[in-house]
Short mmCIF file of C-alpha atoms and ligand atoms in Angstrom, two decimals:
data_model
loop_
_atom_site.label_atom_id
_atom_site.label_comp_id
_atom_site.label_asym_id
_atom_site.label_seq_id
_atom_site.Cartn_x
_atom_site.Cartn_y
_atom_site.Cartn_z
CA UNK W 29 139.66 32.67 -5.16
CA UNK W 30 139.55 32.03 -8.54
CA UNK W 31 136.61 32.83 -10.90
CA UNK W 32 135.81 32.87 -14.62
CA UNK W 33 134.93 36.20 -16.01
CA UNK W 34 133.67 37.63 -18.73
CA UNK W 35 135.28 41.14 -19.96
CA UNK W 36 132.46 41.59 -22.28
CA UNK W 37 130.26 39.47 -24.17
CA UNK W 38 131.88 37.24 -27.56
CA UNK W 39 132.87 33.97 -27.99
CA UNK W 40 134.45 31.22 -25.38
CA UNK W 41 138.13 33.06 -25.40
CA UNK W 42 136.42 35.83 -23.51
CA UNK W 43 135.99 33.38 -20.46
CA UNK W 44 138.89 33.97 -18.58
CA UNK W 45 139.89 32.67 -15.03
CA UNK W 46 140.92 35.41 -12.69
CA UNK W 47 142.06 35.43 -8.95
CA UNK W 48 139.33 37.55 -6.91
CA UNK W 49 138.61 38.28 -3.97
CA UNK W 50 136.41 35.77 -1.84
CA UNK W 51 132.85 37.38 -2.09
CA UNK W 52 131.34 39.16 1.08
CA UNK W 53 128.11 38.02 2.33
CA UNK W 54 124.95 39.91 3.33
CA UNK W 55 122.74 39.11 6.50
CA UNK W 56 120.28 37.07 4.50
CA UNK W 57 123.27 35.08 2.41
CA UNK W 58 125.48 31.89 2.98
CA UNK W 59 129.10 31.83 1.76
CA UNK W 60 129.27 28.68 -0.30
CA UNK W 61 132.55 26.82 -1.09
CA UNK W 62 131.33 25.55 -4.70
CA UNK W 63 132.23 21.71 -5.62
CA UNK W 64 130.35 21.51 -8.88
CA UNK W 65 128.54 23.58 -11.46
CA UNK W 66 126.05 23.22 -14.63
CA UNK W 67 126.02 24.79 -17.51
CA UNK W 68 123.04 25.59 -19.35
CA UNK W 69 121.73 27.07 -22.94
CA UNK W 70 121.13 30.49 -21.35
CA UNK W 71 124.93 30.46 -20.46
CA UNK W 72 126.02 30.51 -23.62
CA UNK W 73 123.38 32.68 -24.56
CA UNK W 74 124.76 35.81 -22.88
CA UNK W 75 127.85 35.10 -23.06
CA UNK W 76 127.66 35.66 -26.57
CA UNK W 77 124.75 38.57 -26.78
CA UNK W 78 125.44 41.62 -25.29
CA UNK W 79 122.04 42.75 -24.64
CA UNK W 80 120.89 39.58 -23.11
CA UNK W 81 124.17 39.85 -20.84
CA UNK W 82 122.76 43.20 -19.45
CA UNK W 83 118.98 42.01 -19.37
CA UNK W 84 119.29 38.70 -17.77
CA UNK W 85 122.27 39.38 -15.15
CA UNK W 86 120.30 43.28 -14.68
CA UNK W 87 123.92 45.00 -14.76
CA UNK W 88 124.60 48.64 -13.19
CA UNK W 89 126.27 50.61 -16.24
CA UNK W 90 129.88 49.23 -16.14
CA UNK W 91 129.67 46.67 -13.79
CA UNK W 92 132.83 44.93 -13.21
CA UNK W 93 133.66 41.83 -12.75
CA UNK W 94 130.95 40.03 -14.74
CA UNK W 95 130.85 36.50 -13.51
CA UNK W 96 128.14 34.35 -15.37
CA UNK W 97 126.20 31.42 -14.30
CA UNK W 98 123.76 30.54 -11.45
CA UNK W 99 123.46 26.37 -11.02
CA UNK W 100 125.80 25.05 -7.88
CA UNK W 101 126.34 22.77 -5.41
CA UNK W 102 128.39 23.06 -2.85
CA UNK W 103 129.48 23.31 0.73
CA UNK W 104 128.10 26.33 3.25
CA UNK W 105 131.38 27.81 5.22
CA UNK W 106 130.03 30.92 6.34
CA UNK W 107 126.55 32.27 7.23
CA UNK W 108 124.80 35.59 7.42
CA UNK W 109 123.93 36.87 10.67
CA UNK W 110 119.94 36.20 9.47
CA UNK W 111 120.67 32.97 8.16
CA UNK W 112 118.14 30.43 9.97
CA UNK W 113 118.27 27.30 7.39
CA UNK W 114 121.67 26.46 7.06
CA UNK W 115 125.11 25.94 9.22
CA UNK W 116 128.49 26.04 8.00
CA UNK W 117 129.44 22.40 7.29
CA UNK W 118 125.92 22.02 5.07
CA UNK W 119 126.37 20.70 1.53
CA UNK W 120 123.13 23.14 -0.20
CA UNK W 121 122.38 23.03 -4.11
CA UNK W 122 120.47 25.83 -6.01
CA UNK W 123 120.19 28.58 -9.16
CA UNK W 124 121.42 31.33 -7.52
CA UNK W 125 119.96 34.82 -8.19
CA UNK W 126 118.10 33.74 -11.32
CA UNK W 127 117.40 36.32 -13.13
CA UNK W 128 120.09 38.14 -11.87
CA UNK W 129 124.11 38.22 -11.72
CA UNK W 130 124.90 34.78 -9.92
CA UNK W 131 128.51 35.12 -10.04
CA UNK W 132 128.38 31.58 -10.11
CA UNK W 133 131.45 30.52 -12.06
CA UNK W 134 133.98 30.59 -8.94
CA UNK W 135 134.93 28.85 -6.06
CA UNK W 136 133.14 30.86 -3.59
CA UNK W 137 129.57 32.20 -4.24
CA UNK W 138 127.40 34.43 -1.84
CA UNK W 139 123.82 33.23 -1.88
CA UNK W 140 120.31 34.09 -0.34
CA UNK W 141 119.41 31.17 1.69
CA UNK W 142 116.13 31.61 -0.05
CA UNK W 143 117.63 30.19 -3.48
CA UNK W 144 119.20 27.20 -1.84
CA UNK W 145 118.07 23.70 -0.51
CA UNK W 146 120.25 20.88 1.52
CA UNK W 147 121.89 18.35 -1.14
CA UNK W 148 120.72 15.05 -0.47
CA UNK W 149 123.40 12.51 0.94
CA UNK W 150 121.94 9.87 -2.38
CA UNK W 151 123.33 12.82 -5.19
CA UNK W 152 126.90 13.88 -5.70
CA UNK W 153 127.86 17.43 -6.07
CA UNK W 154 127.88 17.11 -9.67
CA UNK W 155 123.93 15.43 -9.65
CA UNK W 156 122.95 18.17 -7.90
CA UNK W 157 124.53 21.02 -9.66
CA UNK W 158 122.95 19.47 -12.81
CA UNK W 159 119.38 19.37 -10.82
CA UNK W 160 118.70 23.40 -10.43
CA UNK W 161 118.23 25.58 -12.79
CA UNK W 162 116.91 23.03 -15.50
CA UNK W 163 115.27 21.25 -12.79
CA UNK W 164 113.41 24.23 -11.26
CA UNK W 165 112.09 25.36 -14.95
CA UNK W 166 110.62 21.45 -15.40
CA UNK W 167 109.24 22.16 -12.11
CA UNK W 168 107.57 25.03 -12.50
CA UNK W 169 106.28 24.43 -15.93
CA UNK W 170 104.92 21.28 -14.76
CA UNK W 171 103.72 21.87 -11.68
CA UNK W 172 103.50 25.62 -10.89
CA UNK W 173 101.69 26.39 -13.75
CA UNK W 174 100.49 23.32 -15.52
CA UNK W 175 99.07 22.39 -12.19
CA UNK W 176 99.73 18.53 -13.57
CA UNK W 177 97.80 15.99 -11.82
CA UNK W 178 97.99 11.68 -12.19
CA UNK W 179 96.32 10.39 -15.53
CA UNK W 180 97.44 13.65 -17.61
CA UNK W 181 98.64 13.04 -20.60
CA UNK W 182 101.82 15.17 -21.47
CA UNK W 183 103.99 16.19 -24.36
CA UNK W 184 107.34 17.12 -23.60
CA UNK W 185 108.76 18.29 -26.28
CA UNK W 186 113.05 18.26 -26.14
CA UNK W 187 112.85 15.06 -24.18
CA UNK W 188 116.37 14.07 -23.97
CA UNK W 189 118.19 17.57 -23.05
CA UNK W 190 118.51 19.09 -19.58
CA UNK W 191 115.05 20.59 -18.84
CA UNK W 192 113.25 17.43 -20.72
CA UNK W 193 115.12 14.65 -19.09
CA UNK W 194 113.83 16.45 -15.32
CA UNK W 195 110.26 16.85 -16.92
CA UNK W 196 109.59 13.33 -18.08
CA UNK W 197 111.11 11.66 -14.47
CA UNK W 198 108.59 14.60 -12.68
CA UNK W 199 105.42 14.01 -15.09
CA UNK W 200 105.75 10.51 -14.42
CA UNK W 201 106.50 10.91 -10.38
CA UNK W 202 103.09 12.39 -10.67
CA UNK W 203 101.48 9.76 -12.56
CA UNK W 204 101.33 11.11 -16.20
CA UNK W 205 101.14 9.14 -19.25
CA UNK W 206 104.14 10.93 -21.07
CA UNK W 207 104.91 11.33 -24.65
CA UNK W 208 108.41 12.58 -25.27
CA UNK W 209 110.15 13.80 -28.40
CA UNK W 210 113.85 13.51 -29.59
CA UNK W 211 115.20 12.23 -32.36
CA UNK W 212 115.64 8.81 -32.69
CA UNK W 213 119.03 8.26 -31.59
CA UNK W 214 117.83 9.26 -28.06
CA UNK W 215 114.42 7.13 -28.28
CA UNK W 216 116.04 4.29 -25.95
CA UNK W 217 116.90 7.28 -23.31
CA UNK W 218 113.75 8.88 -23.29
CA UNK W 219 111.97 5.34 -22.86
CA UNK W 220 114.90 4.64 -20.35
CA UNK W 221 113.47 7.76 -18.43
CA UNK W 222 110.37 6.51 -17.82
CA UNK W 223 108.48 7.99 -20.97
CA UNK W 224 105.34 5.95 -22.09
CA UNK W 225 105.62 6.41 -26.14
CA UNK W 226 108.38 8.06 -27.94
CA UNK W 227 108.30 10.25 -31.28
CA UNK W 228 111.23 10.92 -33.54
CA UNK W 229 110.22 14.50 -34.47
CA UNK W 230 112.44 14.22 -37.64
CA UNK W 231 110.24 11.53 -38.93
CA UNK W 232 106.90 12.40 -37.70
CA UNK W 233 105.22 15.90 -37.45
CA UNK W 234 103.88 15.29 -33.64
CA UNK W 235 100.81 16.97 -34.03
CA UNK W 236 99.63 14.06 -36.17
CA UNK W 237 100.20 11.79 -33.75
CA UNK W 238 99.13 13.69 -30.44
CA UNK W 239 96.09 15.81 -30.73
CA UNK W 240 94.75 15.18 -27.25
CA UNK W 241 97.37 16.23 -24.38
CA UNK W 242 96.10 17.76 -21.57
CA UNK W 243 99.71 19.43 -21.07
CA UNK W 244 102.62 20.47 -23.84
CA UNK W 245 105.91 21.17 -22.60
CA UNK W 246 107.74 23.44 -25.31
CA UNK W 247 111.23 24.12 -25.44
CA UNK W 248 111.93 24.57 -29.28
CA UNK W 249 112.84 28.02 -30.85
CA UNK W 250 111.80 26.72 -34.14
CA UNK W 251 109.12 28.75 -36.38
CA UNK W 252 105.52 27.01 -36.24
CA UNK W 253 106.50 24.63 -33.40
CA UNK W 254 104.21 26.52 -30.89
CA UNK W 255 101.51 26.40 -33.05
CA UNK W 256 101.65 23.16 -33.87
CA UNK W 257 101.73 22.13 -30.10
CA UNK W 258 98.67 23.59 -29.61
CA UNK W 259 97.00 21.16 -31.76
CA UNK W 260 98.63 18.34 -30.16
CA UNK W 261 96.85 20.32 -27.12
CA UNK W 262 92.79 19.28 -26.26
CA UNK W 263 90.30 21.77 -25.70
CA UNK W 264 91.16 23.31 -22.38
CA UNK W 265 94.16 21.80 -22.10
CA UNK W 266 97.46 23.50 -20.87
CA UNK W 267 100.56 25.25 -22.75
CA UNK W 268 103.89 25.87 -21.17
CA UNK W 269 106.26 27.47 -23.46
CA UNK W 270 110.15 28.06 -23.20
CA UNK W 271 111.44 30.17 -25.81
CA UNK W 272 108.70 31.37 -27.81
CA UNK W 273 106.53 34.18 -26.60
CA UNK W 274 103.17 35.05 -27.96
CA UNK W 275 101.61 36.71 -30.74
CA UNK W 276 98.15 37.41 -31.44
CA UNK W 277 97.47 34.20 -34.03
CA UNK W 278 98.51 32.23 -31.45
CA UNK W 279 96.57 33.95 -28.26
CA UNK W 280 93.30 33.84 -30.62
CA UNK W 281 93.68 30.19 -31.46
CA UNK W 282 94.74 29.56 -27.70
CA UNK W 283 91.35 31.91 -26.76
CA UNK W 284 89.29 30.04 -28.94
CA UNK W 285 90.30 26.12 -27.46
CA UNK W 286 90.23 27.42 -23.98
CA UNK W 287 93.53 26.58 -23.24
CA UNK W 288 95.94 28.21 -20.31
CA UNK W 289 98.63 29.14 -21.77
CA UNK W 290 102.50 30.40 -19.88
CA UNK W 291 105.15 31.85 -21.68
CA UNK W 292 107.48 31.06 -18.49
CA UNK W 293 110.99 32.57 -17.53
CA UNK W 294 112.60 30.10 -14.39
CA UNK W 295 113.35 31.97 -11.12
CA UNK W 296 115.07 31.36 -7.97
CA UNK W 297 112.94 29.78 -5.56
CA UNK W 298 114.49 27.56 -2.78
CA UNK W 299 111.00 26.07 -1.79
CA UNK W 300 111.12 24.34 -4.85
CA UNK W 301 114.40 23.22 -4.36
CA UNK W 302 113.84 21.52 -1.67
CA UNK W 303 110.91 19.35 -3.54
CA UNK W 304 113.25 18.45 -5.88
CA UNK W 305 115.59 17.19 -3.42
CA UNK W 306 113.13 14.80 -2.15
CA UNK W 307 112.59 13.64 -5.21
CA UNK W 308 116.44 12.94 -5.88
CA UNK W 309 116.19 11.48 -2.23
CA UNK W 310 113.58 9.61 -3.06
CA UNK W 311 115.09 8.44 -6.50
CA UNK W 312 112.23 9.46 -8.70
CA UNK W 313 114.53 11.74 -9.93
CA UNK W 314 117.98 11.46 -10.91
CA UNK W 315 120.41 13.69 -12.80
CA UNK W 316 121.72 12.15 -15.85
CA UNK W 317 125.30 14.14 -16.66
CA UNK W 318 126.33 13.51 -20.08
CA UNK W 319 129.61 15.33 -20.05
CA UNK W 320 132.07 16.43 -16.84
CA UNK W 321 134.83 19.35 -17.66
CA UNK W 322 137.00 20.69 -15.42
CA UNK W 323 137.37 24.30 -14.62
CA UNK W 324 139.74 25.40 -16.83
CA UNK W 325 137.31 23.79 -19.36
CA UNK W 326 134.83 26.02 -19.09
CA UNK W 327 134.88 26.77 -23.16
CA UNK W 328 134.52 23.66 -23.93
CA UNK W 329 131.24 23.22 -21.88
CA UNK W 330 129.80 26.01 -23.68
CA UNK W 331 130.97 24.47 -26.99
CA UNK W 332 129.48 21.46 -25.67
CA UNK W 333 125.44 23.23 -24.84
CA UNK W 334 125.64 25.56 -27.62
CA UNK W 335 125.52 22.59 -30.01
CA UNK W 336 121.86 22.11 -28.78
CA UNK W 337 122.20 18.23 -28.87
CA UNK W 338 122.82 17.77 -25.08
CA UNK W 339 121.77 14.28 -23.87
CA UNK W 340 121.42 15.22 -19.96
CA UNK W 341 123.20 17.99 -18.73
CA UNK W 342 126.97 19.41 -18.63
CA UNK W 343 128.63 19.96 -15.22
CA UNK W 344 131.74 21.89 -14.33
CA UNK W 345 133.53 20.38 -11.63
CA UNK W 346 135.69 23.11 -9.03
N1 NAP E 4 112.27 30.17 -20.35
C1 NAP E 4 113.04 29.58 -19.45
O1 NAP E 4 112.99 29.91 -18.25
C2 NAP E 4 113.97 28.48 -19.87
C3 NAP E 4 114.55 27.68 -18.89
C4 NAP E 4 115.39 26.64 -19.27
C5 NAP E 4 115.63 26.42 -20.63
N2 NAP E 4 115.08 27.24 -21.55
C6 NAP E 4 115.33 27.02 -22.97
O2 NAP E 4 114.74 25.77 -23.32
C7 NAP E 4 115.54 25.12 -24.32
C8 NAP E 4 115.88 23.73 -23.81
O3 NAP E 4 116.76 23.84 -22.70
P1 NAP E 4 117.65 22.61 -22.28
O4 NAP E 4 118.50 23.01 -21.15
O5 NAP E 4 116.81 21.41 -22.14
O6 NAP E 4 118.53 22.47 -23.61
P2 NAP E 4 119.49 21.29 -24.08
O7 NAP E 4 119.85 20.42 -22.93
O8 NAP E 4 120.58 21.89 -24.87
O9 NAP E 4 118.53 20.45 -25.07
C9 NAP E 4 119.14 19.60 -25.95
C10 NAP E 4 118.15 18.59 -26.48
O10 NAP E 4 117.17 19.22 -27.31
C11 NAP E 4 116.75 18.24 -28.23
N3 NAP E 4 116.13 18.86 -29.41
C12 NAP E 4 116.64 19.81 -30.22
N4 NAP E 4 115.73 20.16 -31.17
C13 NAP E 4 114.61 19.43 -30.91
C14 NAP E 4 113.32 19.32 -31.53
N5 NAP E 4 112.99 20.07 -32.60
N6 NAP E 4 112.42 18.46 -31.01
C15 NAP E 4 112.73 17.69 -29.93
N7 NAP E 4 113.94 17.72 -29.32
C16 NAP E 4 114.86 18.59 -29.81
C17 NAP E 4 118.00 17.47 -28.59
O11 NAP E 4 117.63 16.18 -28.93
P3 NAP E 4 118.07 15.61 -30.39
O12 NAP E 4 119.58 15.66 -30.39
O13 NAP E 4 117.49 14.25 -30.40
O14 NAP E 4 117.49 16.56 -31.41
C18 NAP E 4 118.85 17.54 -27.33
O15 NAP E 4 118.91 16.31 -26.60
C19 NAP E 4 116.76 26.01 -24.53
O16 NAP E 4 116.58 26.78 -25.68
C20 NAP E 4 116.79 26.88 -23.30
O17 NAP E 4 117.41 28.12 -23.52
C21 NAP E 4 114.25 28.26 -21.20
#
């Protein structure tokens, strides 16, 4: 089969396309023929950082081949001999082995049943390869932890990229009034998404304009921004953050409003898969892919997400 791999971590040229050998499953695992893939910030991420290469894909000293990326959908054409949710012939979707080594940049992928979810027959291979991994983390910020519930109000801040454009169609499937940020090239899309009010955070500093939300969504790396959404937050209100993790200033401050607050890393979890499936059956969600490469392209769809200006998400097609 052939796979992209990664000799060691540096720029795009070190994604190369090998022929492998078609993975081997274990008892618990389906052997997926892989139709489409996404491509996500964290990609490029360790791709390019050698310590977050070892930390996030948790690789044995030397480990060879490294294959990178997790998001897939595709069709099953083997099964494990504990398999019990799927038959060869399904067409599943899922982040495979998040955190972990996903080996997901290749034709075939081996992976636990317990990461995937059936595709529905409404979403192409490339809508549901966008839907996982950026998907799941709206998912679980939202609802895992945020515990969000109709009438919240939410912030969410990064509106328009992969992880935003799920959040705002799932705040609103559960009957949030939502406030999203991007700037204001993207304020039709956002609105187009079902957001109630839009702010262009180059123009406006959003704590000025939001100082009661019962949830914040925050996916920015900048300095300050966490702080800042937790004044857009109201007393006892609830803080989900992406990138940032805590320091004491902001676990005082957070101490003395009351408020929950989750630094939160994504994880495999095919449960949750399966909700968002319904709601792609359902169409209260949909997948808005902004940009389609082909395999060989790979380098170009990391080009692509590492210029952090994403509207949607980036799929690979196999
Ligand atoms: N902890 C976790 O488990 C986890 C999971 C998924 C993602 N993440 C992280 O969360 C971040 C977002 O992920 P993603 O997949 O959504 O990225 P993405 O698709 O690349 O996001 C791109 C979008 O971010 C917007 N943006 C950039 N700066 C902004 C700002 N200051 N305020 C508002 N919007 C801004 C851009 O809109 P404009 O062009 O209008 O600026 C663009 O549309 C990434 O850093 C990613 O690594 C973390």
């Amino acid at each position: 089969m052939k796979a992209i791999t990664l000799a060691k971590a540096g720029g795009v040229e070190n994604l190369v396309i090998k022929e492998l050998p078609v993975p081997t499953i274990k008892d618990n695992e389906v052997l997926v023929r892989v139709k489409a893939i996404s491509v996500n910030p964290v990609d490029a991420f360790v791709r390019g950082n050698e310590g977050a290469l070892k930390a996030i894909l948790q690789l044995k000293e030397g480990e060879q081949p490294i294959i990178i990326g997790w998001d897939i959908s595709g069709e099953v054409v083997a099964t494990g001999n504990a398999v019990t949710q799927f038959n060869k012939g399904d067409e599943v979707f899922g982040m495979v082995n998040f955190a972990g080594h996903g080996k997901a940049y290749a034709e075939y992928v081996a992976a636990s049943e317990s990461h995937l979810a059936l595709k529905p027959a409404n979403t192409s291979h490339e809508e549901a390869a966008a839907a996982t991994l950026a998907a799941l983390t709206a998912w679980q910020s939202l609802v895992q932890y945020a515990k969000i519930k109709a009438g919240d109000k939410v912030l969410i801040h990064s509106a328009a990229g992969g992880v935003g454009h799920y959040a705002v169609q799932i705040a609103k499937h559960f009957g949030a009034y939502v406030i999203g940020t991007s700037s204001a090239a993207k304020k039709d899309y956002v609105l187009s998404l079902g957001a109630d009010k839009h702010i262009d955070y180059t123009q406006q500093r959003f704590e000025t304009v939001v100082t009661d939300a019962d949830i914040v969504l925050d996916a920015v790396g900048e300095p300050g921004h966490l702080d800042r959404s937790l004044d857009a937050l109201k007393p006892g209100g609830r803080i989900i953050s992406l990138l940032i993790h805590f320091d004491d200033n902001f676990n005082a401050k957070a101490k003395t409003k009351e408020v929950y607050a989750k630094r939160l890393s994504v994880v495999s979890n095919g449960a949750q898969m399966a909700d968002i499936a319904a709601l792609l059956e359902k169409g209260d969600l949909h997948s808005h892919v902004s940009h389609t490469f082909n395999f060989d392209e790979m380098p170009l769809a990391h080009q692509q997400v590492a210029t952090g200006k994403t509207q949607g998400k980036i799929v690979v097609v196999v």
